[in-house]
PDB file of C-alpha atoms and ligand atoms in Angstrom:
ATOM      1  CA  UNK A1485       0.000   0.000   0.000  1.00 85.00           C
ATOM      2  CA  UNK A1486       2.932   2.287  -1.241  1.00 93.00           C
ATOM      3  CA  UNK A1487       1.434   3.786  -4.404  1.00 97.00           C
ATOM      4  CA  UNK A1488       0.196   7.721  -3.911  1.00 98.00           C
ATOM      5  CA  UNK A1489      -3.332   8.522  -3.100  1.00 98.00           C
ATOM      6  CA  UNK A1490      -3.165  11.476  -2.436  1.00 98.00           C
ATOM      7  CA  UNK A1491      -1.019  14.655  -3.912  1.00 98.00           C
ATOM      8  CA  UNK A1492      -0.828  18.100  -1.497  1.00 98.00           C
ATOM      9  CA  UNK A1493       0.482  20.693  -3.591  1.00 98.00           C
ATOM     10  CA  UNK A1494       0.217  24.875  -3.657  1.00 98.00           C
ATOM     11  CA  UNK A1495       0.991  27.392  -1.152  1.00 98.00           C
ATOM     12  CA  UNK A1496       2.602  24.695   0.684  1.00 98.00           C
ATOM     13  CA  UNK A1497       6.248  24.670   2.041  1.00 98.00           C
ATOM     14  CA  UNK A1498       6.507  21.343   1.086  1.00 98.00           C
ATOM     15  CA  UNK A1499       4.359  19.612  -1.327  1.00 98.00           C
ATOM     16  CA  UNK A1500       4.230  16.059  -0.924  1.00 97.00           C
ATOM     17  CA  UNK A1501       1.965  12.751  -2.406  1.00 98.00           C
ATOM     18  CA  UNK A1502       1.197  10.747   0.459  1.00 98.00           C
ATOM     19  CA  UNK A1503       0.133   6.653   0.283  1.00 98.00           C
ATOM     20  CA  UNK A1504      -2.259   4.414   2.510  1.00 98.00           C
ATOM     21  CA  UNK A1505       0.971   3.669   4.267  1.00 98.00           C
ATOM     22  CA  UNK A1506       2.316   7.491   4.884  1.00 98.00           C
ATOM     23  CA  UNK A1507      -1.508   8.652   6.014  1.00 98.00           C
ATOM     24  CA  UNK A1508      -1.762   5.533   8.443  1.00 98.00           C
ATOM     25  CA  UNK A1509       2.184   6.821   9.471  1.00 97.00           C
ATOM     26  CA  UNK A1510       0.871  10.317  10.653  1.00 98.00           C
ATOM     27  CA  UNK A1511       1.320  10.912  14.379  1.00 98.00           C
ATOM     28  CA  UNK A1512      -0.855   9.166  16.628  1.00 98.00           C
ATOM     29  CA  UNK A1513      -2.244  12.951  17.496  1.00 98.00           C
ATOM     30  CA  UNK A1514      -4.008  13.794  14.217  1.00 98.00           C
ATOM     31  CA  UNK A1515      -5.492  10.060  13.388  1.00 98.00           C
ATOM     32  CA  UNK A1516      -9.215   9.507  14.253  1.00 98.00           C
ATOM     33  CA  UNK A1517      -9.661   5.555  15.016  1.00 98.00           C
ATOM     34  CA  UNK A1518     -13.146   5.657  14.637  1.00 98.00           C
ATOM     35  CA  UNK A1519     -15.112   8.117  12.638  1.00 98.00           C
ATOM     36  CA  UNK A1520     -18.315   6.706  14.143  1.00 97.00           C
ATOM     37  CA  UNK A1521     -17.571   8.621  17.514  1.00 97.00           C
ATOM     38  CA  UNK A1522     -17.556  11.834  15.743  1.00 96.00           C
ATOM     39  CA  UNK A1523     -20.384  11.336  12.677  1.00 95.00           C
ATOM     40  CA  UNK A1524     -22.443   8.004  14.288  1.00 94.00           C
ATOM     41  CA  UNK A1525     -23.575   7.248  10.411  1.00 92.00           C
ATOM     42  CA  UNK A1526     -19.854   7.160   9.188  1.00 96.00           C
ATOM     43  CA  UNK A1527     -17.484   4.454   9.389  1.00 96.00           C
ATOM     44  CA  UNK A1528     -13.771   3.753   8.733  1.00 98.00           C
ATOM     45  CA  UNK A1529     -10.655   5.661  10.147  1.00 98.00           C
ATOM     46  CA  UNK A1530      -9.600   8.980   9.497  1.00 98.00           C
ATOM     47  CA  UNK A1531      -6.376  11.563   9.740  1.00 98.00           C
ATOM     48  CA  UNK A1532      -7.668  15.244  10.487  1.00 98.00           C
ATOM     49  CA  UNK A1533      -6.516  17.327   7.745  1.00 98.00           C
ATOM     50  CA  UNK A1534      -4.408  19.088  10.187  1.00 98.00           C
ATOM     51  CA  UNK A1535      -2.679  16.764  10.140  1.00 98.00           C
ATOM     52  CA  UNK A1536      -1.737  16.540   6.825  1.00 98.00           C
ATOM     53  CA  UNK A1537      -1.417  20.240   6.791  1.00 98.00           C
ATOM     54  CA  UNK A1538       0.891  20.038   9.207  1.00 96.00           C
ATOM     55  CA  UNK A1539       3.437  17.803   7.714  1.00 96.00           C
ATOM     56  CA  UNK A1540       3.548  19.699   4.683  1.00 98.00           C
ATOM     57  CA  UNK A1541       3.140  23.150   5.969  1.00 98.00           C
ATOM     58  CA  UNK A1542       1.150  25.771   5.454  1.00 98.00           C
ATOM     59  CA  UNK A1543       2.382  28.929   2.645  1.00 98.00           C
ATOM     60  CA  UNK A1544       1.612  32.022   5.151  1.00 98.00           C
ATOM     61  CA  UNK A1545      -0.413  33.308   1.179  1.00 98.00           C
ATOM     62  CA  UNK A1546      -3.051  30.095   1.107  1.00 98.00           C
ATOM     63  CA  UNK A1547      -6.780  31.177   1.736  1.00 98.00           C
ATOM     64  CA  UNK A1548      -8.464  28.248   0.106  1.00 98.00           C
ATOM     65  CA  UNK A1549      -8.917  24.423   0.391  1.00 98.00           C
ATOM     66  CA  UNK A1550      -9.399  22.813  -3.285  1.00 98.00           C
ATOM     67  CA  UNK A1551     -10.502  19.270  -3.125  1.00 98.00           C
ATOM     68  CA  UNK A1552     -10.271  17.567  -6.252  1.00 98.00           C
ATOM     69  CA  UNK A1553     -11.304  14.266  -7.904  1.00 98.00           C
ATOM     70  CA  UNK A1554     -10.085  13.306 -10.989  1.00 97.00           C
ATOM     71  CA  UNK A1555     -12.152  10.228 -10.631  1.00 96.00           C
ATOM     72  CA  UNK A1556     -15.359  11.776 -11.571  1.00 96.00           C
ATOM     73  CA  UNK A1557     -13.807  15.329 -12.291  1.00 97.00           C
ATOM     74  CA  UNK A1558     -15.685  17.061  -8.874  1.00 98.00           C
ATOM     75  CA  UNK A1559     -13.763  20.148  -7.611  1.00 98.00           C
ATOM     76  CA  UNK A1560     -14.437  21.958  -4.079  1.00 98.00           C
ATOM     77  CA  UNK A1561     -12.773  25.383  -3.278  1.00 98.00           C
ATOM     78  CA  UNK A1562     -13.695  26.141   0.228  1.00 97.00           C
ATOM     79  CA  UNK A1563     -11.944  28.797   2.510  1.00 97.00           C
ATOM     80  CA  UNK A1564      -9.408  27.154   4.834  1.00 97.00           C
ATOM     81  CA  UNK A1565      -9.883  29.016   7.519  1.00 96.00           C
ATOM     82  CA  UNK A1566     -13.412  27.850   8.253  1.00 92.00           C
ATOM     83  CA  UNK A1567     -12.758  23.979   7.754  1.00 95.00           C
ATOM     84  CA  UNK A1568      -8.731  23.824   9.394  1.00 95.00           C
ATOM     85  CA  UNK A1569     -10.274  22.755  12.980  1.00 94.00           C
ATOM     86  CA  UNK A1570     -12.913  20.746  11.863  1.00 95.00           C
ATOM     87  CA  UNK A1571     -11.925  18.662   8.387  1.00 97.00           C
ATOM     88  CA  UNK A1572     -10.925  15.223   7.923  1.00 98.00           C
ATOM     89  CA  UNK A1573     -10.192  12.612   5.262  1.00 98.00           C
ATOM     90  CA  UNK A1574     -11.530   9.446   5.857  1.00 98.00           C
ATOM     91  CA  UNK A1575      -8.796   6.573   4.092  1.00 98.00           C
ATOM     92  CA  UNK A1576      -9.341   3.064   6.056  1.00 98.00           C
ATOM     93  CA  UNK A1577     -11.930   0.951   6.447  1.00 98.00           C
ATOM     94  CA  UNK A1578     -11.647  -2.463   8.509  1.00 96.00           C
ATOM     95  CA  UNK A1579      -7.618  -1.948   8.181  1.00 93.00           C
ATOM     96  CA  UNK A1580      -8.313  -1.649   4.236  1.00 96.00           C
ATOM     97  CA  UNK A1581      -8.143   1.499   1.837  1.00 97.00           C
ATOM     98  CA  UNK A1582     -12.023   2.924   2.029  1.00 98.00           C
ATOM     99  CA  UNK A1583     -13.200   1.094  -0.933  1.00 97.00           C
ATOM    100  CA  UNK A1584     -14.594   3.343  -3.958  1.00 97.00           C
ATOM    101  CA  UNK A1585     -18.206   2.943  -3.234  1.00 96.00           C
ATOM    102  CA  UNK A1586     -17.579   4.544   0.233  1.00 96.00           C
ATOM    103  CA  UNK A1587     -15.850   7.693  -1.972  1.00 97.00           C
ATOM    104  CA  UNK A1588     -12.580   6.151  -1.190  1.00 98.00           C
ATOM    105  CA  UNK A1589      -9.598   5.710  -1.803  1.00 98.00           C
ATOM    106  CA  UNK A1590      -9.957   8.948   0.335  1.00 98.00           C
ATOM    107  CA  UNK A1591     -13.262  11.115   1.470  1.00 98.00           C
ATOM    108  CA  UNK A1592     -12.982  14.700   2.602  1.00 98.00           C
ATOM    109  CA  UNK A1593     -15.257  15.210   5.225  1.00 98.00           C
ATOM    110  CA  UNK A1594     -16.758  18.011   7.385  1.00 97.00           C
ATOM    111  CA  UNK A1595     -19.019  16.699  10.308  1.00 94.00           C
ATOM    112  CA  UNK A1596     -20.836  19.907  10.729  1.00 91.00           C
ATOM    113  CA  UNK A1597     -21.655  20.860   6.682  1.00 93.00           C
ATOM    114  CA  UNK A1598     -24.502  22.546   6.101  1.00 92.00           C
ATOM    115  CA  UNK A1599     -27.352  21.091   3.912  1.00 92.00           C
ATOM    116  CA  UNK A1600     -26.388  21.897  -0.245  1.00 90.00           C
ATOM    117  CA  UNK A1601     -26.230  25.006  -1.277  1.00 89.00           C
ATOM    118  CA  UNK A1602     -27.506  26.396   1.590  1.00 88.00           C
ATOM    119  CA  UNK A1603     -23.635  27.995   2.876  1.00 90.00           C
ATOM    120  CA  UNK A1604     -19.912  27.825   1.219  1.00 91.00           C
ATOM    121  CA  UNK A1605     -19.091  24.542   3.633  1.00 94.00           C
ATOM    122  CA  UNK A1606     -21.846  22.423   2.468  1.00 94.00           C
ATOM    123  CA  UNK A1607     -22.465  18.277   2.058  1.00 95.00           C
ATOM    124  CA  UNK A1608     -21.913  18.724  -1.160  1.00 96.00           C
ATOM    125  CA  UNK A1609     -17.807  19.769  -0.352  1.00 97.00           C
ATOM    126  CA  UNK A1610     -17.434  16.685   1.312  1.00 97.00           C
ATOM    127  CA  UNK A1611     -15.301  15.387  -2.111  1.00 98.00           C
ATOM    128  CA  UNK A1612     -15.146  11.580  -2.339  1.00 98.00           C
ATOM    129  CA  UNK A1613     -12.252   9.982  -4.494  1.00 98.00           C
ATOM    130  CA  UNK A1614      -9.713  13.024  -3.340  1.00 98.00           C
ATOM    131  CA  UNK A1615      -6.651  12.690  -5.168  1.00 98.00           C
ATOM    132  CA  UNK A1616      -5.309  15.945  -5.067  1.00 98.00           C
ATOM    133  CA  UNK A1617      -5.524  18.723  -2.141  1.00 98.00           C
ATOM    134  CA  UNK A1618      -4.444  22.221  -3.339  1.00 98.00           C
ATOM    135  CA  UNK A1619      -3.893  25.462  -1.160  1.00 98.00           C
ATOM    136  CA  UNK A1620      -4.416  28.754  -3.172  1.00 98.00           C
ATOM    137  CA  UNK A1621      -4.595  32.452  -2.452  1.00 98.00           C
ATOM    138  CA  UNK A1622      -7.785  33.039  -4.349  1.00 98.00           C
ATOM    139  CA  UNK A1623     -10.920  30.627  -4.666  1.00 97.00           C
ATOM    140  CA  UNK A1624      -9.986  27.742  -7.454  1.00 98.00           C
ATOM    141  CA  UNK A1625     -11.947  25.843  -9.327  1.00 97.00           C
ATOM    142  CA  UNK A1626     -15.674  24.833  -7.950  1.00 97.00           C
ATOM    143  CA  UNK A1627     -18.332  22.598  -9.467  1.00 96.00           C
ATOM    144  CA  UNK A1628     -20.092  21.964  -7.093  1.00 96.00           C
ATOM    145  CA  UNK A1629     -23.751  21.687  -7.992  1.00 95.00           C
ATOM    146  CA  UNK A1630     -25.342  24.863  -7.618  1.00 93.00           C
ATOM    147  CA  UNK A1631     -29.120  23.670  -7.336  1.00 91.00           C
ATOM    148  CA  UNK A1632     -31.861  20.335  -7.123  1.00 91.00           C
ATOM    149  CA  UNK A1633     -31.567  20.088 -10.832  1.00 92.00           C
ATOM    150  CA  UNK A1634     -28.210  19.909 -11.048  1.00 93.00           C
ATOM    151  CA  UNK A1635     -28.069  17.387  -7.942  1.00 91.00           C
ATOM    152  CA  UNK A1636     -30.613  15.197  -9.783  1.00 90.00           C
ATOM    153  CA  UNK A1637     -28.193  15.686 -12.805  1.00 88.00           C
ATOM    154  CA  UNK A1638     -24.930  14.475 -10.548  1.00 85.00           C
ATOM    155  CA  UNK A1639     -26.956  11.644  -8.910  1.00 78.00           C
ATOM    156  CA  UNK A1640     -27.807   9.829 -12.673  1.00 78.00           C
ATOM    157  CA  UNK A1641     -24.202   9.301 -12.921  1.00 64.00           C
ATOM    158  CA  UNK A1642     -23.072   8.107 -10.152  1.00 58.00           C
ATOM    159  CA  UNK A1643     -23.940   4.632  -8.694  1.00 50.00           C
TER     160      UNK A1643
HETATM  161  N1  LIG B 874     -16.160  13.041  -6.119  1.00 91.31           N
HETATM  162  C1  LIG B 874     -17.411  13.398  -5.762  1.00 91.31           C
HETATM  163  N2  LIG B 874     -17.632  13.808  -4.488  1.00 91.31           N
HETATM  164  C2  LIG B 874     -18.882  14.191  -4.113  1.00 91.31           C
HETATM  165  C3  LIG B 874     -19.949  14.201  -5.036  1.00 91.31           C
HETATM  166  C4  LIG B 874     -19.692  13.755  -6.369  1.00 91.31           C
HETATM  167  O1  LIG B 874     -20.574  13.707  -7.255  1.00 91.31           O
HETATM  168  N3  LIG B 874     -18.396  13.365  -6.681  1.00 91.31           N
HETATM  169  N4  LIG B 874     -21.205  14.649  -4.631  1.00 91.31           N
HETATM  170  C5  LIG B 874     -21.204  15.588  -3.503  1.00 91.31           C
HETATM  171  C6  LIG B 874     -22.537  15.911  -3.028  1.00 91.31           C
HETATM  172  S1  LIG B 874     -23.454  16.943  -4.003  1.00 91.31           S
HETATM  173  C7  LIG B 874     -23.000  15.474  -1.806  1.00 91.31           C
HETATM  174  S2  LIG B 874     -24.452  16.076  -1.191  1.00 91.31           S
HETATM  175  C8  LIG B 874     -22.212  14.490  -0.993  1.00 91.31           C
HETATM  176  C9  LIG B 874     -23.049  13.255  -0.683  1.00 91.31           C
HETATM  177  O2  LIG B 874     -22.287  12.369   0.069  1.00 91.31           O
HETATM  178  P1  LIG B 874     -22.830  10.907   0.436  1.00 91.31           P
HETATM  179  O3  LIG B 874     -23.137  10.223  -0.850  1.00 91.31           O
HETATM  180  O4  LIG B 874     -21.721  10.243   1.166  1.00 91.31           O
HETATM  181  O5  LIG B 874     -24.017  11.103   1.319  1.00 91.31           O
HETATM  182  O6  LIG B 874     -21.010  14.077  -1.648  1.00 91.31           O
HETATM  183  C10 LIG B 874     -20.346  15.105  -2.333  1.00 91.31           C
HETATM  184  N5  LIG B 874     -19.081  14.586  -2.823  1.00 91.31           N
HETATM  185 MO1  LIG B 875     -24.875  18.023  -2.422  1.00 91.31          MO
END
């Protein structure tokens, strides 16, 4: 479990691609054994993003958090500041990557989102299949749906 799953890049100190190995390998501190005690209707095993924040360091310049899936091509810019604390990225389930029909390899997730489109940090940014995380000084790219008809859209294509 040594191939990258993850790629941090952008105002970063040090950008880095982490595997299921090197997220399981983050201190003790930032890992959440059990998601369940935090979100009851989640499962699997976590790392708050802090954490991986932290090991690659944050540019003094980034304002926003842009979750991307090249998987289905989904893209989240949300500002950092708001989701630091409180985001994490689910990547193990029963000592196994999160399988893809749980939005693994790796799930961003916010426990407290508000319902879509109702606020910035909605359900809808909690991006399954993240491969990429990217800090930026000004909001990237976003396509998030924007209404019911484009969730009914979204929903036909995925499984
Ligand atoms: N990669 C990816 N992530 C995604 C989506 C998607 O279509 N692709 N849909 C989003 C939307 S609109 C919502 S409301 C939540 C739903 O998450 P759930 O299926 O785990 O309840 O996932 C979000 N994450
Ligand atoms: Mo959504």
């Amino acid at each position: 479990m040594t191939d990258t799953i993850l790629k941090v890049s952008g105002k970063v100190e040090s950008p880095r691609d982490f595997s299921f190995d090197q997220l399981a390998q983050i201190e003790k501190q930032f890992q959440i054994e059990d998601v369940s005690t935090i979100e009851p209707s989640r499962q699997g095993s976590a790392v708050w993003l802090e954490g991986i924040l932290s090991s690659v360091g944050v540019a003094e310049s980034a304002r926003f958090l842009g979750l991307h899936s090249s998987h289905d091509n989904f893209h989240a810019s949300i500002p950092l500041a708001d989701v630091r604390q409180r985001g994490f990225l689910i990547y193990c389930l029963d000592n196994q990557p999160l399988p893809q029909k749980k939005g693994g390899p790796v799930r961003f997730y916010i426990p407290d989102h508000a319902s879509c489109n109702t606020d910035e940090i909605d359900e809808c940014a909690n991006v399954k299949f993240v491969d990429h995380i990217e800090l930026t000084v000004e909001r990237g790219f976003d396509n998030r749906p924007e209404d019911e008809d484009e969730h009914a859209k979204l929903h036909e294509h995925s499984d």
